[in-house]
CSV table of C-alpha atoms in Angstrom, one decimal:
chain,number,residue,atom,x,y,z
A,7,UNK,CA,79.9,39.3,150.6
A,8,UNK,CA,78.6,36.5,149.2
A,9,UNK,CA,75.7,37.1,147.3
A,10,UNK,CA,72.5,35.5,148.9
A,11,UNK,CA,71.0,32.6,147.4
A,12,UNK,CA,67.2,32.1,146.9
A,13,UNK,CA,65.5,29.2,148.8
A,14,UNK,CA,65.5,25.6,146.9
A,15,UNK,CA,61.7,25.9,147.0
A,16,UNK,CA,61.7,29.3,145.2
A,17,UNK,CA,64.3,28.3,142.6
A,18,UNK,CA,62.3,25.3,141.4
A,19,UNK,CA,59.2,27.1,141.2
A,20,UNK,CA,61.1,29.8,139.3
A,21,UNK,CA,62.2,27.2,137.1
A,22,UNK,CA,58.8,25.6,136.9
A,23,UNK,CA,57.6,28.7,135.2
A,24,UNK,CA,60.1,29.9,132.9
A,25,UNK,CA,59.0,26.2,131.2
A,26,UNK,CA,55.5,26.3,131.9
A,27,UNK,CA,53.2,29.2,130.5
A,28,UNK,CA,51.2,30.4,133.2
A,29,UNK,CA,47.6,31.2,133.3
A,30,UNK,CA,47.3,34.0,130.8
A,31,UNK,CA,49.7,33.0,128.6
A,32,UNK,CA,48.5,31.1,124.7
A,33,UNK,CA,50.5,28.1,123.5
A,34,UNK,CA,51.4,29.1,120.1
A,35,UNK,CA,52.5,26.3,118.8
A,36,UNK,CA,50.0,24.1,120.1
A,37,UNK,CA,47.3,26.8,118.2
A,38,UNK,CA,49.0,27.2,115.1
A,39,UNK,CA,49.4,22.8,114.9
A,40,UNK,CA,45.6,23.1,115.5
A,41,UNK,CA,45.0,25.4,113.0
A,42,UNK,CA,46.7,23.5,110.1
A,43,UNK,CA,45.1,20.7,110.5
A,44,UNK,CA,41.9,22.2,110.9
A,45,UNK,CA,42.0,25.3,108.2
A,46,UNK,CA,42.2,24.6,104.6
A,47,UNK,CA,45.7,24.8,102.9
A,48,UNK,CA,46.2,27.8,100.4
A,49,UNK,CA,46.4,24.9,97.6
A,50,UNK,CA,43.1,23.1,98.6
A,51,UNK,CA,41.7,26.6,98.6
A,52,UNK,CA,42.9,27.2,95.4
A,53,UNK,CA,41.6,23.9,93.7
A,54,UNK,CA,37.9,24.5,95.3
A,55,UNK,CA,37.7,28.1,93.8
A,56,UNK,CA,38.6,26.8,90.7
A,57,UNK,CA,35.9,24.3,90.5
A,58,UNK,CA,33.5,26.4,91.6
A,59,UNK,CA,34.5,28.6,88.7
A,60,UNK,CA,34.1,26.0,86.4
A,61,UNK,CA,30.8,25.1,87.2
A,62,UNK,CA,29.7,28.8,87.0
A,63,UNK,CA,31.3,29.1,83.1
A,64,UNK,CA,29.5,25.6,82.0
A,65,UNK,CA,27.0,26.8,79.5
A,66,UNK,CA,23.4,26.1,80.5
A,67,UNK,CA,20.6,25.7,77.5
A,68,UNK,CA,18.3,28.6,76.6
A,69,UNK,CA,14.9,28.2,76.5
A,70,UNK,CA,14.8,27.7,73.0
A,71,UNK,CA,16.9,24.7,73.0
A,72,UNK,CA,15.0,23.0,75.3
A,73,UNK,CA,11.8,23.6,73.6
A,74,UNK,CA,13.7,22.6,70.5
A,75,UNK,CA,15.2,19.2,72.0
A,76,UNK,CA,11.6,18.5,73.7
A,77,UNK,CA,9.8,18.9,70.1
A,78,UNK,CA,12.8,16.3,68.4
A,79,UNK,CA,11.8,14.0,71.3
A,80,UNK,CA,8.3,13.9,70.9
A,81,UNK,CA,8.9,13.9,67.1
A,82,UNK,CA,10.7,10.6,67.2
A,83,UNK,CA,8.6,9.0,69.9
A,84,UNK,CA,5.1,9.7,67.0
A,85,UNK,CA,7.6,8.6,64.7
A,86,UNK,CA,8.0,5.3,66.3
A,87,UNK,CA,3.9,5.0,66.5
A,88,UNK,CA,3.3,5.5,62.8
A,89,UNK,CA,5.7,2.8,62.4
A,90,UNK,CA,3.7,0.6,64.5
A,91,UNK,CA,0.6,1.2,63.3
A,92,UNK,CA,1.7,0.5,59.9
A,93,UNK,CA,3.0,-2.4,61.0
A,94,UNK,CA,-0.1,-3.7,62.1
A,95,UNK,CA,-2.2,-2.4,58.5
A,96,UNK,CA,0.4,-5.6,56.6
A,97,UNK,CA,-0.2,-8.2,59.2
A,98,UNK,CA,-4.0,-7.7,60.4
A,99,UNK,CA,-6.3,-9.0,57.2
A,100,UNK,CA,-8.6,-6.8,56.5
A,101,UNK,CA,-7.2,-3.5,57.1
A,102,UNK,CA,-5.9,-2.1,53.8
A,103,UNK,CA,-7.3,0.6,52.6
A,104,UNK,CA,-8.4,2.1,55.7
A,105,UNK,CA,-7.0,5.1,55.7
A,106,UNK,CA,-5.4,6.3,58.9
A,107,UNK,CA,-7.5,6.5,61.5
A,108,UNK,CA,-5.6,4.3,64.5
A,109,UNK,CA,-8.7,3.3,66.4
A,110,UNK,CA,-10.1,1.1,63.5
A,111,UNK,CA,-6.3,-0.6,63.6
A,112,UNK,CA,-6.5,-0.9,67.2
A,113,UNK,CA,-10.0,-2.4,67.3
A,114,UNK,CA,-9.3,-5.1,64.1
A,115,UNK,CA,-6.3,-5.7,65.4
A,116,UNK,CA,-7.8,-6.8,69.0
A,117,UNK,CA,-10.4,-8.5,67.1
A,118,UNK,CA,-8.0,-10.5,65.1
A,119,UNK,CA,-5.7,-11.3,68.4
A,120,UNK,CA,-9.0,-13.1,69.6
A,121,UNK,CA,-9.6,-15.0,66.6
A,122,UNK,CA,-6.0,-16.3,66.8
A,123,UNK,CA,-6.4,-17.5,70.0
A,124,UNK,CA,-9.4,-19.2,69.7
A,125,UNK,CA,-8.1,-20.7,66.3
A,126,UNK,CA,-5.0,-21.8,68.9
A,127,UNK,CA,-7.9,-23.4,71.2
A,128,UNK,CA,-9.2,-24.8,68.6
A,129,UNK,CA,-6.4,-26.4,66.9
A,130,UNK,CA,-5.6,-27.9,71.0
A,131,UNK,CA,-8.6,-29.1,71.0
A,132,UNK,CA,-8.9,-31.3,67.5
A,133,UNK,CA,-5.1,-32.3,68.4
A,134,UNK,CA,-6.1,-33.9,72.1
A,135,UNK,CA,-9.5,-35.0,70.3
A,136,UNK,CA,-7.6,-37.5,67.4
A,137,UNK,CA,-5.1,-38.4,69.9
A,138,UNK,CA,-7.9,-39.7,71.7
A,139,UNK,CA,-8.8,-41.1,69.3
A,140,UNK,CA,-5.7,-42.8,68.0
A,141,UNK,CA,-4.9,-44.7,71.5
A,142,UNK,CA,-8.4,-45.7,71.2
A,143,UNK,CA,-8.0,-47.4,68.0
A,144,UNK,CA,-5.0,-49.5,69.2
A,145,UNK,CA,-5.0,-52.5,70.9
A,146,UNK,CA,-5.2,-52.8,74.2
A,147,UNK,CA,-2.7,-54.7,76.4
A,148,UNK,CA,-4.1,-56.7,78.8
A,149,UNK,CA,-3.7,-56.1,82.5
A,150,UNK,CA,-0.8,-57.0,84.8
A,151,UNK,CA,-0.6,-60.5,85.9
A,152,UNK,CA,0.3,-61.4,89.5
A,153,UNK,CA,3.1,-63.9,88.1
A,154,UNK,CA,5.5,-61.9,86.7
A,155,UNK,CA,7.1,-64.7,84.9
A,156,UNK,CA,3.4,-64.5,82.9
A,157,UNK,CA,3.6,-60.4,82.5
A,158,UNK,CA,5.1,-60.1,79.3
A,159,UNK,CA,2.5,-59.5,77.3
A,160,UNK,CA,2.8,-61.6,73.6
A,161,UNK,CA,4.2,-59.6,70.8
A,162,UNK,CA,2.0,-58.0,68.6
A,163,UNK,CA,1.8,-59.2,65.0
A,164,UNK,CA,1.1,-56.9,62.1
A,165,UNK,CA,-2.6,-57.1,60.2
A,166,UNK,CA,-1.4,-58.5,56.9
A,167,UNK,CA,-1.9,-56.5,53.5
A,168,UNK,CA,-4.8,-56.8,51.5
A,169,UNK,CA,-4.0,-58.4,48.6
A,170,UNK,CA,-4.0,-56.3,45.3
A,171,UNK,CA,-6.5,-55.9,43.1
A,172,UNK,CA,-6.7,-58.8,40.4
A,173,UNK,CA,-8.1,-57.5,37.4
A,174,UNK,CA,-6.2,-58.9,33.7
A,175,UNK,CA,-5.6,-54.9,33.0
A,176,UNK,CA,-3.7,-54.9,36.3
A,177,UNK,CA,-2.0,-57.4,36.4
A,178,UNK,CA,-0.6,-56.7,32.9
A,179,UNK,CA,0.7,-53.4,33.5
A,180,UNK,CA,2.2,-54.7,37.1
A,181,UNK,CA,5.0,-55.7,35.7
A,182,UNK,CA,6.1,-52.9,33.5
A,183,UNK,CA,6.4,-48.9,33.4
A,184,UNK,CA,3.3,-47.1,34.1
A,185,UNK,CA,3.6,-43.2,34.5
A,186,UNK,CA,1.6,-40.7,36.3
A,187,UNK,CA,2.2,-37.2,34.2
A,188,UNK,CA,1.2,-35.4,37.5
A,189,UNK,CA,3.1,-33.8,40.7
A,190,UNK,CA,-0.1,-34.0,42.5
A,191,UNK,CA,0.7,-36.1,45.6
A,192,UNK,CA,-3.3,-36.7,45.9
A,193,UNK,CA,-3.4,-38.0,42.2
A,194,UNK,CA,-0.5,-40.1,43.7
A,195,UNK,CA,-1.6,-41.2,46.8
A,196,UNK,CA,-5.2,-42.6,44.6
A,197,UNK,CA,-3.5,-43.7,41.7
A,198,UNK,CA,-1.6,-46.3,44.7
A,199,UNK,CA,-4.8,-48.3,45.4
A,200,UNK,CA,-4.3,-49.9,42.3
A,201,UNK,CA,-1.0,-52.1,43.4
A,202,UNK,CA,1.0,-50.9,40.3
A,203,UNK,CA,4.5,-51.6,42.2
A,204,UNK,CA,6.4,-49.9,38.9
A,205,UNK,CA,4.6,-46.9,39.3
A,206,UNK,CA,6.4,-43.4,38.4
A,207,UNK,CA,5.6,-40.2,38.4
A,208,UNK,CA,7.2,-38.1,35.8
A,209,UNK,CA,5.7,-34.4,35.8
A,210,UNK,CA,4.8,-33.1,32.6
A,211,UNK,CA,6.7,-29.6,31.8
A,212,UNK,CA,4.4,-29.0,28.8
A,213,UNK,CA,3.0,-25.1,29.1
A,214,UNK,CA,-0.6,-24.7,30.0
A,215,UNK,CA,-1.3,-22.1,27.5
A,216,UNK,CA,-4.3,-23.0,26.2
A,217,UNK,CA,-7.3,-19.7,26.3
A,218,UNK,CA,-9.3,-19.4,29.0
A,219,UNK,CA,-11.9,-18.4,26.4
A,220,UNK,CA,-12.7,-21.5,25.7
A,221,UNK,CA,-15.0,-24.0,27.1
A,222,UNK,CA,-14.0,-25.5,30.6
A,223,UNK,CA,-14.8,-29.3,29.0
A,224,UNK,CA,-12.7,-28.2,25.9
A,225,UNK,CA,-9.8,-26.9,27.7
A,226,UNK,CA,-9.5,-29.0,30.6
A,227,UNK,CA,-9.4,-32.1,27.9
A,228,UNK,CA,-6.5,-30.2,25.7
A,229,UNK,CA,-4.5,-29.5,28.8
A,230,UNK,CA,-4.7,-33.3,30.0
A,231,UNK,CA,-3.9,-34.4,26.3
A,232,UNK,CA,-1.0,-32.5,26.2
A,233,UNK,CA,0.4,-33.3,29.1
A,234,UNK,CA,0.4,-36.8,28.1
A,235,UNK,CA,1.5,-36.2,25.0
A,236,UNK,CA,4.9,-34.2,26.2
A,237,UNK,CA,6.1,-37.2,28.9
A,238,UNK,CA,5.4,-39.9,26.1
A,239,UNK,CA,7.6,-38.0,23.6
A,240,UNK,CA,10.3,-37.9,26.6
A,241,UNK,CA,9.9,-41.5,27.9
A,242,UNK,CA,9.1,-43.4,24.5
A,243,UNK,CA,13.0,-42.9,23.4
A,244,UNK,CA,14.2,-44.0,27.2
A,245,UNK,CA,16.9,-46.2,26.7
A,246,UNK,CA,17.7,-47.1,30.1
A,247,UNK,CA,14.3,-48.0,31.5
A,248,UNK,CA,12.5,-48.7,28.0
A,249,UNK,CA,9.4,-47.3,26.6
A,250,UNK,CA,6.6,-47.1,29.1
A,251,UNK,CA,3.7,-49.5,28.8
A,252,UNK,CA,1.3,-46.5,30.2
A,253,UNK,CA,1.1,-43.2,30.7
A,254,UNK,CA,-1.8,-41.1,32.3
A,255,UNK,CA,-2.4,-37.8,32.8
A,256,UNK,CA,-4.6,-35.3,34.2
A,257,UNK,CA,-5.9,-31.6,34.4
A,258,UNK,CA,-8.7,-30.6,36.9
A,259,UNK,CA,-10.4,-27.3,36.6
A,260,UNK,CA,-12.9,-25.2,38.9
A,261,UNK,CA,-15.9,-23.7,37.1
A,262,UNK,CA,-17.9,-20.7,38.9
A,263,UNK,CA,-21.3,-21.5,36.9
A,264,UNK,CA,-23.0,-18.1,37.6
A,265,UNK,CA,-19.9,-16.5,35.2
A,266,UNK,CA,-18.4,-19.6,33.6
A,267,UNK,CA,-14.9,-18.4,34.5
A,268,UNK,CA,-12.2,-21.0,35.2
A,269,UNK,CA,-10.9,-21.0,38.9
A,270,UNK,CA,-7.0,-21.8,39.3
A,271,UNK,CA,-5.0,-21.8,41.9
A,272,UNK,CA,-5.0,-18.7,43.8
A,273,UNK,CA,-2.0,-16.4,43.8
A,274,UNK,CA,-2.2,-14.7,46.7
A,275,UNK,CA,-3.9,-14.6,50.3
A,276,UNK,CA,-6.2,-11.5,49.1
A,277,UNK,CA,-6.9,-13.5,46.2
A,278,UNK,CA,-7.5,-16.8,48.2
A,279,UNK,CA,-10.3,-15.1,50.0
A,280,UNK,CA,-12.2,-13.9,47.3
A,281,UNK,CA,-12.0,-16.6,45.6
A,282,UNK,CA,-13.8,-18.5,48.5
A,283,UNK,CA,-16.3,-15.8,48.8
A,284,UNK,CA,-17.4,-15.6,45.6
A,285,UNK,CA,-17.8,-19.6,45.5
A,286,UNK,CA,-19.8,-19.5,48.8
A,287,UNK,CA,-21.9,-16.4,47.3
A,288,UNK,CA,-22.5,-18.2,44.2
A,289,UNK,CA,-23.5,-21.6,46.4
A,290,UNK,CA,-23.2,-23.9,43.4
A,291,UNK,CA,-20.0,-24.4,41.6
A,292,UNK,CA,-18.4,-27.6,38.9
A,293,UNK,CA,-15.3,-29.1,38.8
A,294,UNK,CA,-13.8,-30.8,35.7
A,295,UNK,CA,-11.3,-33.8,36.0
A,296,UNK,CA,-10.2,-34.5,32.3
A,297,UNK,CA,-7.5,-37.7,31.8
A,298,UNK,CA,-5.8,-39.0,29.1
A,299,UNK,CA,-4.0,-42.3,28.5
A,300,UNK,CA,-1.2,-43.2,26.2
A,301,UNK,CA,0.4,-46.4,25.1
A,302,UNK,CA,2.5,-47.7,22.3
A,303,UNK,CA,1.0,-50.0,19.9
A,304,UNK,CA,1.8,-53.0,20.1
A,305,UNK,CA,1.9,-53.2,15.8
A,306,UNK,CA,4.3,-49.8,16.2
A,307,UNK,CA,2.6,-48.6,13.4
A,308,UNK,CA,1.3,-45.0,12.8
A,309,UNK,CA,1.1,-43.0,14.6
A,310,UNK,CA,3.1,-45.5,17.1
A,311,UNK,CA,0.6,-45.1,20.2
A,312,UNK,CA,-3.2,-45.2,21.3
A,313,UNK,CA,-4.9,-42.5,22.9
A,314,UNK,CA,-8.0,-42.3,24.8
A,315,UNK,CA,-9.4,-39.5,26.9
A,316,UNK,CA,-12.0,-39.5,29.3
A,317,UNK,CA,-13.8,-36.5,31.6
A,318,UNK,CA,-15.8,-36.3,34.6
A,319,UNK,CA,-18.3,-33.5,36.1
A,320,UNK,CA,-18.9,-33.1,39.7
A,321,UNK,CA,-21.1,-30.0,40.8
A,322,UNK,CA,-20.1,-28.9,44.2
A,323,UNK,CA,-22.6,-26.5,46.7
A,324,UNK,CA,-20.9,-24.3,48.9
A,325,UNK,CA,-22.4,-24.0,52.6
A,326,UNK,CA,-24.0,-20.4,52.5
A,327,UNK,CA,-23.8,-19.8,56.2
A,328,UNK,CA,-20.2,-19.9,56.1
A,329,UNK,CA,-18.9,-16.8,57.4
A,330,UNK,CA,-15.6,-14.6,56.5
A,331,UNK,CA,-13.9,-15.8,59.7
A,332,UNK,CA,-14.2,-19.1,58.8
A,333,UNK,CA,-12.9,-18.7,55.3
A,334,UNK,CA,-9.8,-16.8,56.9
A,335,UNK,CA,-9.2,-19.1,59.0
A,336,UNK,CA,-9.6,-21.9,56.5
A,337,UNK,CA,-7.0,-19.8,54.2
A,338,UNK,CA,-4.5,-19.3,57.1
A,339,UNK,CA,-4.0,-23.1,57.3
A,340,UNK,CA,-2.6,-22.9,53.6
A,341,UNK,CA,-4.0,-26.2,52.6
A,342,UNK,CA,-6.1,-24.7,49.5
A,343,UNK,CA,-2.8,-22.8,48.4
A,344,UNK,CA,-1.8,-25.5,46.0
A,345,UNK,CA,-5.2,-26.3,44.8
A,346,UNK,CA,-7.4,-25.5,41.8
A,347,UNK,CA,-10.6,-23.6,43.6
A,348,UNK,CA,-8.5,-22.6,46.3
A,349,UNK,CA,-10.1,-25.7,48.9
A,350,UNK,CA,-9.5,-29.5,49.6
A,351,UNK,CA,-12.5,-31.5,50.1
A,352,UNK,CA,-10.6,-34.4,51.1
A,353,UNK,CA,-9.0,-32.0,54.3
A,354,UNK,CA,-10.6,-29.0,56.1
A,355,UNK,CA,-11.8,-27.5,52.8
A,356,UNK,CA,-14.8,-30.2,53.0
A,357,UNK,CA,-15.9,-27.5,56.5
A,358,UNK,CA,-16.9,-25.3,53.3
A,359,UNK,CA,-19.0,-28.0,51.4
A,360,UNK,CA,-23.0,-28.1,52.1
A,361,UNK,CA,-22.9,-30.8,49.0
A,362,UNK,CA,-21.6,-32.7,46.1
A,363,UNK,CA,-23.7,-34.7,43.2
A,364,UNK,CA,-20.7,-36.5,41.5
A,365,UNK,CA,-17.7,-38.2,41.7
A,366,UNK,CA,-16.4,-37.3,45.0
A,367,UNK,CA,-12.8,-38.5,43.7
A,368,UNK,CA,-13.2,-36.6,40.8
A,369,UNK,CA,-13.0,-33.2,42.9
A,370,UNK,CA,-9.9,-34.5,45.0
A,371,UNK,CA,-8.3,-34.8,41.6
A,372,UNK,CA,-8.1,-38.5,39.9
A,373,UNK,CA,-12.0,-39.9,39.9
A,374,UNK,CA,-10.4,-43.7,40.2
A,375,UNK,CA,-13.0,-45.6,38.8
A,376,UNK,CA,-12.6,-43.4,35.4
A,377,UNK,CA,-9.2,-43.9,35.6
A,378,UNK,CA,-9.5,-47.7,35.5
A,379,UNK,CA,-12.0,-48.1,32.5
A,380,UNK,CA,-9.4,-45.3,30.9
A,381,UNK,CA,-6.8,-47.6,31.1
A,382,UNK,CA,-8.8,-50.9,30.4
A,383,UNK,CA,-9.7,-49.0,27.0
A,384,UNK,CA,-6.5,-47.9,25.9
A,385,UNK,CA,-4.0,-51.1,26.8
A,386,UNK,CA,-6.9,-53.2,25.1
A,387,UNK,CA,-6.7,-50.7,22.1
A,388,UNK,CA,-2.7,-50.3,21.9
A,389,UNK,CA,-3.0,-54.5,21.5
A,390,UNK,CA,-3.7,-54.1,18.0
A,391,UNK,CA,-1.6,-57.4,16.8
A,392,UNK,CA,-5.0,-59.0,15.8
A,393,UNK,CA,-6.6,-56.3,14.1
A,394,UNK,CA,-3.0,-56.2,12.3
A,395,UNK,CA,-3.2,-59.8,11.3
A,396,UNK,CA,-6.7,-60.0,10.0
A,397,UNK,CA,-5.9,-56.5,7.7
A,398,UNK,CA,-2.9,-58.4,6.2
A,399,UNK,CA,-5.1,-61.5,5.7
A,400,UNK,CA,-7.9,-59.5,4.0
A,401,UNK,CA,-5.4,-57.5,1.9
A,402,UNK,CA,-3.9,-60.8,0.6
A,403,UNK,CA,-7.4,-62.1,-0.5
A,404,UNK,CA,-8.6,-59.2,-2.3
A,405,UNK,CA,-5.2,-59.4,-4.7
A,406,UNK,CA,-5.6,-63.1,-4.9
């Protein structure tokens, strides 16, 4: 007998199921796809536990080697403050030999920031005060016309030169060499009023050895002479620009009259300032301008030139109210650096000065009206052909 076959409807269903899990039957495949992309791999496993290991065998710092990197630290950072505060001892004035103790170098060093500023005020000030000053003392254009062909205003024409000084000396020497045996551009810049278009200045390099022991008149007239002495042994066998019809030469010296010690230029800031104290302290100081003029005789005979010196004697009385900030200020502008005294009274230096009974020249360096008679005195002497003349006519007499 044929066997019987199970409905369509029952086969399908069967067939349904054998494909299908039923109910309360797990995918496997779809859990274990779920499962490796949601579990770690064995190898990422691996690699995590090893850098957790790592971590746990880095070597951490004991106690002691913290303390001991914290005390380096702090070691270096006091280091660093010494070094500043030693810094500040060589630039703030007034603070060697103080010792250690850091508020005194903050406090001076505050105080001295303040005095620069208002120095730096200052200094603004007296700049916008001349330049005032300067645009007032030109000329001014006149205004805008309403025809412009009209608005050019006319050119300006230079005040003419004064004409120079006509004196027979003068006008002699304007025409041939005359020397100035100083570097001093003040000496210069006086020596200039005189018109003497020929003019040179030849320094002398002659040592200025002379004692200090001896008397400011005596030694300010040796150092002048021999100034003059070494450029007119140089310049008297000058081929190429011939021997010099002149030379002049001169020393000035500062005189504290309460110890008689000679003042030169100071060497130094520190030295600057005492040098300025002790002057203002003292009130009353003198300052010596010694010259000398050389020129060859006309006769050449011995000893081949003329020389004539001359001196002059200023007294000088320092403003006793003047304070030490204003004498450091006065030596942080420099001007004094270069002088004898350590001040210029023809610049700021005259801020120091209550008064002067002299020749106010003579303490800028060249007193010009003793300069002049100087050298009427000694071109009138070196003009000996006369004197010559008459001595050869007497001689010839006497034998006859």
């Amino acid at each position: 007998m044929p066997s019987a076959q199970p409905p369509a409807s029952l086969a399908s269903s069967s067939s349904e199921t054998s494909c299908s899990p039923g109910p309360g039957i797990i995918n496997t495949t779809d859990d274990r796809n779920d499962r490796s992309s949601s579990t770690p791999t064995a190898s990422s496993s691996k690699h995590a536990g090893s850098s957790s290991a790592q971590d746990k065998e880095k070597p951490r710092l004991t106690e002691q080697e913290k303390k001991n990197n914290h005390i380096a630290s702090e070691q270096k950072r006091r280091a660093a403050i010494r070094e500043g505060f030693d810094r500040l001892t060589e630039l703030v004035p007034g603070l060697e030999g103080q010792g250690r103790s850091e508020s005194i170098v903050l406090r001076k060093t505050v105080d001295f920031i303040h005095m620069q500023l208002q120095e730096r005020q200052e200094l603004i000030a007296e700049i916008e005060r001349r330049a005032a000053l300067l645009s007032q003392s030109e000329p001014i254009d006149p205004p805008p016309a309403y025809d412009t062909t009209s608005n050019n205003p006319p050119a300006r024409t230079p005040l003419p030169r004064p004409p120079p000084l006509s004196l027979p000396v003068l006008n002699e020497l304007r025409g041939k060499r005359v020397i100035l045996a100083s570097q001093s551009p003040r000496r210069r810049q006086i020596m200039s009023h005189l018109g003497l278009p020929n003019l040179e200045v030849i320094p002398s390099n002659a040592e200025e050895d002379f004692p200090k022991t001896m008397e400011p008149f005596e030694y300010v007239l040796a150092t002048a002479t021999k100034k003059a002495q070494a450029v007119y042994e140089q310049e008297i066998v000058n081929d190429e620009k011939g021997e010099p019809a002149l030379i002049l030469a001169a020393d000035t010296i500062v005189v504290d009259t309460a110890t008689g010690t000679i003042l030169e230029k100071p060497r130094s800031e520190a030295q600057h300032i005492a040098m300025l104290k002790s002057l203002r302290d003292n009130r009353d100081h003198k300052v010596y301008t010694a010259m000398a003029a050389m020129a060859p005789l006309v006769s050449a005979r011995q000893p081949g030139y003329a020389l004539e010196t001359a001196l002059e004697e200023t007294r000088v009385r320092f403003d006793g109210e003047v304070t030490d900030e204003l004498i450091l200020a006065y030596v942080r502008t420099r001007e004094g650096a270069d002088k004898a005294g350590g001040y210029g009274l023809q610049g700021l230096g005259s801020i120091l000065v209550e008064s002067i009974e002299g020749s106010w020249d003579n303490v800028v360096g060249l007193p010009l009206k003793s300069a002049l008679k100087l050298m009427e005195k000694v071109v009138e002497k070196a003009d000996d052909d006369d004197r010559l003349s008459d001595g050869l006519e007497q001689e010839v007499e006497e034998s006859d």
